[in-house]
PDB file of C-alpha atoms in Angstrom:
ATOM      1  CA  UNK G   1       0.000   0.000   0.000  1.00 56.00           C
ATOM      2  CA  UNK G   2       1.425   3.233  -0.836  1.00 61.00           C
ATOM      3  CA  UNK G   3       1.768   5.843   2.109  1.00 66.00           C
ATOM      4  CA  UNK G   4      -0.616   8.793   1.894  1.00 62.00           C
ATOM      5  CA  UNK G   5       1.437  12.008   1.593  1.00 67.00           C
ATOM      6  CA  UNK G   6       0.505  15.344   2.731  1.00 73.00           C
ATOM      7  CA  UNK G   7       1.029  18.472   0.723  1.00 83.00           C
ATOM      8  CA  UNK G   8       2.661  21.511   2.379  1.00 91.00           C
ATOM      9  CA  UNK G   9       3.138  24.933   1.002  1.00 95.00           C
ATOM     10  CA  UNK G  10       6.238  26.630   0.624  1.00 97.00           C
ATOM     11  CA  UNK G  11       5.437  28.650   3.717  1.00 97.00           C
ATOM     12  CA  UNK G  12       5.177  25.748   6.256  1.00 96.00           C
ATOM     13  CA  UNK G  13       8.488  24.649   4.344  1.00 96.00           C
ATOM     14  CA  UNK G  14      10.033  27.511   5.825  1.00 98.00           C
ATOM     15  CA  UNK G  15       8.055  28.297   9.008  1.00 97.00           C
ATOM     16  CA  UNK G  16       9.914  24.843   9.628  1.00 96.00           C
ATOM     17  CA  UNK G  17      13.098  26.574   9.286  1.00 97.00           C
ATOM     18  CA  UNK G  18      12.732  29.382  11.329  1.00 97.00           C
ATOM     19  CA  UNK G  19      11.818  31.723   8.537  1.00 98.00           C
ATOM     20  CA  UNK G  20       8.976  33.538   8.285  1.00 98.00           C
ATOM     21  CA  UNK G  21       7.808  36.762   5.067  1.00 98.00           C
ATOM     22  CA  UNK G  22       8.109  39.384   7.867  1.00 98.00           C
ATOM     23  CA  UNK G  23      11.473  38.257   8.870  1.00 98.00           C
ATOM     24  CA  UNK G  24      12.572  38.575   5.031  1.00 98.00           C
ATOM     25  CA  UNK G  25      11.190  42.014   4.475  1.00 98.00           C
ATOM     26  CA  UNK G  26      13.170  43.021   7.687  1.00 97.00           C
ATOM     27  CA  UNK G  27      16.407  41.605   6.288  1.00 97.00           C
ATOM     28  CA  UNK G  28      15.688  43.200   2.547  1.00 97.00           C
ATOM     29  CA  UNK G  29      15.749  46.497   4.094  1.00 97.00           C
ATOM     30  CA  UNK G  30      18.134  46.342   6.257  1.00 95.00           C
ATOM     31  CA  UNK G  31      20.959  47.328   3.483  1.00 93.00           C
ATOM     32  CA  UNK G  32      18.768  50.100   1.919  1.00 89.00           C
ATOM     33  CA  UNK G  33      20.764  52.437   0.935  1.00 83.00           C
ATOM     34  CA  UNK G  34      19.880  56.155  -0.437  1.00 86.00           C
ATOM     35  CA  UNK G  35      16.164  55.106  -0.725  1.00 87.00           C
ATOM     36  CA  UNK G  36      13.864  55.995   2.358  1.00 90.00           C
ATOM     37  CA  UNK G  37      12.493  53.019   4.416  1.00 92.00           C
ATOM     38  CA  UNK G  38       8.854  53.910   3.615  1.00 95.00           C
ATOM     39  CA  UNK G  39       5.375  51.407   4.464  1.00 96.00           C
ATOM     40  CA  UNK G  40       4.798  51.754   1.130  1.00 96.00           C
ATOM     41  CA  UNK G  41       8.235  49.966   0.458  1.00 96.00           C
ATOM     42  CA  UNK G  42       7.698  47.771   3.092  1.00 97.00           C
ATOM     43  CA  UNK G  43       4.356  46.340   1.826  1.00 98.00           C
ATOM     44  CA  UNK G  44       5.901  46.886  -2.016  1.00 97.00           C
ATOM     45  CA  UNK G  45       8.805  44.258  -1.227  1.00 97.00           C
ATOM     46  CA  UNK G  46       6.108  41.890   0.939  1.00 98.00           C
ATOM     47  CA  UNK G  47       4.334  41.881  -1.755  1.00 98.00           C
ATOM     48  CA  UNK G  48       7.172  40.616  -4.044  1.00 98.00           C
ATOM     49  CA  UNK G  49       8.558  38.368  -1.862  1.00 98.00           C
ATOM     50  CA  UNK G  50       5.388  36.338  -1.871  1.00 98.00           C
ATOM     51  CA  UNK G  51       5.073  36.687  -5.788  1.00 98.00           C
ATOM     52  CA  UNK G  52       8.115  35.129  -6.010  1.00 98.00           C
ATOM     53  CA  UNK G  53       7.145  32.345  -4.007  1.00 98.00           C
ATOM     54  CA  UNK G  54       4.646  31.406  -6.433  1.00 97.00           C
ATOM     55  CA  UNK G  55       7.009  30.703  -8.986  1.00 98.00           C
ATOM     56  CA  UNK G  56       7.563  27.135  -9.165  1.00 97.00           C
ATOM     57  CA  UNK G  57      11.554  27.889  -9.603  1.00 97.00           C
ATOM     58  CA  UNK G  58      11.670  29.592  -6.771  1.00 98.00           C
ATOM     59  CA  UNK G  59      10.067  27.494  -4.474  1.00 97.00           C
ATOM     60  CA  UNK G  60      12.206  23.922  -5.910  1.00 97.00           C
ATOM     61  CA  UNK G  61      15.341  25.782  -5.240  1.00 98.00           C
ATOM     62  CA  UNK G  62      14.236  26.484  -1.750  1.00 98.00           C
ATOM     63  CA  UNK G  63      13.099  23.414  -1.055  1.00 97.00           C
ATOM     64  CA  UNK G  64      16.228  21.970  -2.612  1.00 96.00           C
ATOM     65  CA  UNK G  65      18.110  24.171   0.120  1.00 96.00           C
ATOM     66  CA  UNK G  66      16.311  23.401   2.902  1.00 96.00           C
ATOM     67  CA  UNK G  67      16.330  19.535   2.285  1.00 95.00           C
ATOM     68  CA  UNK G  68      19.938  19.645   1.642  1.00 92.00           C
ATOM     69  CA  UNK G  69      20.665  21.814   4.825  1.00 91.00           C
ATOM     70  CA  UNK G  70      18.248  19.261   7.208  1.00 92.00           C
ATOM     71  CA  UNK G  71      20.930  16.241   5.363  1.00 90.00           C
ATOM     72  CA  UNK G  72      23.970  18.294   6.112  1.00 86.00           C
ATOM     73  CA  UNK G  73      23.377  19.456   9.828  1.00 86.00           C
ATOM     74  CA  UNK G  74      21.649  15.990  10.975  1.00 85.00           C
ATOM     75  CA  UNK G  75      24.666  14.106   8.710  1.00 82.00           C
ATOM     76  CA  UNK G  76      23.404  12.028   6.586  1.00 84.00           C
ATOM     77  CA  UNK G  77      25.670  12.420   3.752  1.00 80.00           C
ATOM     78  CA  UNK G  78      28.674  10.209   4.625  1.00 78.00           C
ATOM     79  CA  UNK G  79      32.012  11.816   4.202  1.00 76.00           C
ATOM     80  CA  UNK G  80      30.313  15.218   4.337  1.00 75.00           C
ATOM     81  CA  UNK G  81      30.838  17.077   6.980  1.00 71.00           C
ATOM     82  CA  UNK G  82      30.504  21.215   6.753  1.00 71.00           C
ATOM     83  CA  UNK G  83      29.576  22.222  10.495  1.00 68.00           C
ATOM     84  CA  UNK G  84      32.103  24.700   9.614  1.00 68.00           C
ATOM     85  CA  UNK G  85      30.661  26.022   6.413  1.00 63.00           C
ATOM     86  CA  UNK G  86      34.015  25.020   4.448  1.00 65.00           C
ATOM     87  CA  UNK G  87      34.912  27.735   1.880  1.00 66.00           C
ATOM     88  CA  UNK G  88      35.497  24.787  -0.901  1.00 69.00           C
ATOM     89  CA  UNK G  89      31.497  24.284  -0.423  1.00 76.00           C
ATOM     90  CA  UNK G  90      30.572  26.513  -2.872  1.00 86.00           C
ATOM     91  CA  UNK G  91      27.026  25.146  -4.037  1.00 89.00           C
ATOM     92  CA  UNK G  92      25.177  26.969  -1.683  1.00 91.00           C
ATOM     93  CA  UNK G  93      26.152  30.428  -3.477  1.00 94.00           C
ATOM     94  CA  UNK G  94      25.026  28.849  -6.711  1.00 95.00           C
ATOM     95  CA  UNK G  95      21.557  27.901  -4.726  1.00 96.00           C
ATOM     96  CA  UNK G  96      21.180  31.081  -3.882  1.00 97.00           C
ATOM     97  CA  UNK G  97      22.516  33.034  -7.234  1.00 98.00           C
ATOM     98  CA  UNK G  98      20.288  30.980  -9.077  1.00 98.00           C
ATOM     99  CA  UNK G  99      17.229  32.429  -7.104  1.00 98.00           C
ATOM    100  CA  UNK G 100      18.269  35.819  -7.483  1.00 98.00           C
ATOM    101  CA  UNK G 101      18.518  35.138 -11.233  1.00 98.00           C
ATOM    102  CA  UNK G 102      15.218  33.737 -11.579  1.00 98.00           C
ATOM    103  CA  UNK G 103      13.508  36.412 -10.159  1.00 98.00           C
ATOM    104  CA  UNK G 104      15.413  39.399 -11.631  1.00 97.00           C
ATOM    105  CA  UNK G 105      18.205  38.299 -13.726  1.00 96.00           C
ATOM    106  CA  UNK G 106      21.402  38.513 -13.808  1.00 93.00           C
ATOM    107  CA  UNK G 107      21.650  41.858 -12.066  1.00 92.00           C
ATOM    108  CA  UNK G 108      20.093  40.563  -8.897  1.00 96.00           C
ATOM    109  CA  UNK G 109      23.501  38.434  -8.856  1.00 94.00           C
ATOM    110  CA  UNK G 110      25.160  41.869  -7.781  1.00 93.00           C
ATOM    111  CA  UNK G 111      22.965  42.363  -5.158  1.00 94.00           C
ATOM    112  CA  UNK G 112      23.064  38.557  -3.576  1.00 97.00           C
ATOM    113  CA  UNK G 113      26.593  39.528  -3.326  1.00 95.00           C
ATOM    114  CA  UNK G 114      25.990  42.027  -0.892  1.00 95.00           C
ATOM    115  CA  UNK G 115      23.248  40.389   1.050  1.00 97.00           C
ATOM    116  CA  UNK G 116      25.282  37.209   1.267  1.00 95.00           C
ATOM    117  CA  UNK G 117      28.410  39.249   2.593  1.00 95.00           C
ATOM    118  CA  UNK G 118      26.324  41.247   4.987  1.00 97.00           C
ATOM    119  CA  UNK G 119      23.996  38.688   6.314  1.00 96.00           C
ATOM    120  CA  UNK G 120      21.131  41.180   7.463  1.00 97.00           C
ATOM    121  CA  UNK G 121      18.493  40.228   9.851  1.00 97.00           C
ATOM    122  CA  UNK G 122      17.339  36.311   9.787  1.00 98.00           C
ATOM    123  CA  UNK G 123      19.835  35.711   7.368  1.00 98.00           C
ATOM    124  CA  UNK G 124      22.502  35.817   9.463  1.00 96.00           C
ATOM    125  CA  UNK G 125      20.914  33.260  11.866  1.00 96.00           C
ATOM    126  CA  UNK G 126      20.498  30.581   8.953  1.00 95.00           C
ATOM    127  CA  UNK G 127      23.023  27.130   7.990  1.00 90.00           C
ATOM    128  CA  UNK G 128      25.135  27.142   5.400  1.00 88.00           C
ATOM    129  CA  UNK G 129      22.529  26.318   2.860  1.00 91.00           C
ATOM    130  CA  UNK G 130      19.787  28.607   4.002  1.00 96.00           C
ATOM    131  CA  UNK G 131      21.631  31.821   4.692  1.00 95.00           C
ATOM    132  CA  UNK G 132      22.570  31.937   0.857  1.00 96.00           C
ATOM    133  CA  UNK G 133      18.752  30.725   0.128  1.00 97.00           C
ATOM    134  CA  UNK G 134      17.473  33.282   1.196  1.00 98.00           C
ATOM    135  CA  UNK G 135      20.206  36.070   0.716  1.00 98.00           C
ATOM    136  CA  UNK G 136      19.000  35.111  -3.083  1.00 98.00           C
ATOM    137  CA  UNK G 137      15.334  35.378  -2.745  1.00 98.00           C
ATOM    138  CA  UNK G 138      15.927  38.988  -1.174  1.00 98.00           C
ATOM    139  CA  UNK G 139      18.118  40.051  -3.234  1.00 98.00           C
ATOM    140  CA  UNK G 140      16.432  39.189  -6.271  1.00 98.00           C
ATOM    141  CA  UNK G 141      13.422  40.574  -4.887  1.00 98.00           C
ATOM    142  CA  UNK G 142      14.661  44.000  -4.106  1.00 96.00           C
ATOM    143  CA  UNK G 143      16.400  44.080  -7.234  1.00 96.00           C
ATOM    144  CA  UNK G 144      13.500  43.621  -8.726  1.00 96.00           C
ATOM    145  CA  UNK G 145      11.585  46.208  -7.055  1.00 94.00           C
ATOM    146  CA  UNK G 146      14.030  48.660  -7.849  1.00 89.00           C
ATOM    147  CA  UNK G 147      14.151  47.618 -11.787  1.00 82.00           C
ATOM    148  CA  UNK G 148      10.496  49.230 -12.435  1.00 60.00           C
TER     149      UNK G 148
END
């Protein structure tokens, strides 16, 4: 008999995590910089964050992340060990890139840069995996505010 599965949404993905929208909106702008921190921006890059998270892209690349973060830190993976987020473990940044990329092209990649470097907010609490996640899905979403 095959077991019964039940669906969850890419929010209870990351409420499991430790990551909640209001937490990301926080970190987004946290590096504003020469641009007021207005409501109106505030409820402008809310709104975008959860846009994003309707693209089915976006939300296999998170889930890829936080899958491959809950095999990493409970060490599954044998002969992988990166409590010490090695610098030669590199696929994290391409996790992350990638996100950017899909939601604002290849510009957002600039901006990942400085949210992965910086590590505002919840970010900076995050694994390995999930601090460059979601560095991407900021970063391509304020990037993407700031295009139109």
């Amino acid at each position: 008999m095959k077991e019964k599965r039940i669906s969850q949404s890419i929010y209870e993905f990351m409420s499991e995590v430790g990551v909640e929208v209001p937490q990301l909106v926080e970190a987004g702008l946290e590096l504003l910089a020469g641009v007021e921190k207005t409501e109106k921006l505030e409820m402008a890059l809310e709104k975008q964050i959860r846009k994003s998270l309707e693209d089915i892209n976006v939300v296999v690349l998170i889930v890829a992340g936080i899958r491959v973060e809950d095999e990493l830190k409970n060490h599954r993976i044998k002969g992988v060990d990166v409590d010490d987020d090695p610098a030669y473990l590199y696929s994290d940044e391409i996790l992350g890139m990638a996100i950017a990329n899909q939601i604002a092209g290849s510009k957002a990649i600039f901006n990942f840069k400085r949210y992965d470097e910086a590590k505002p907010g919840i970010i900076r609490t995050l694994g390995p995996m999930l601090d460059d996640v979601f560095a991407g899905l900021v970063a391509g979403c304020m990037s993407k505010l700031f295009e139109e």
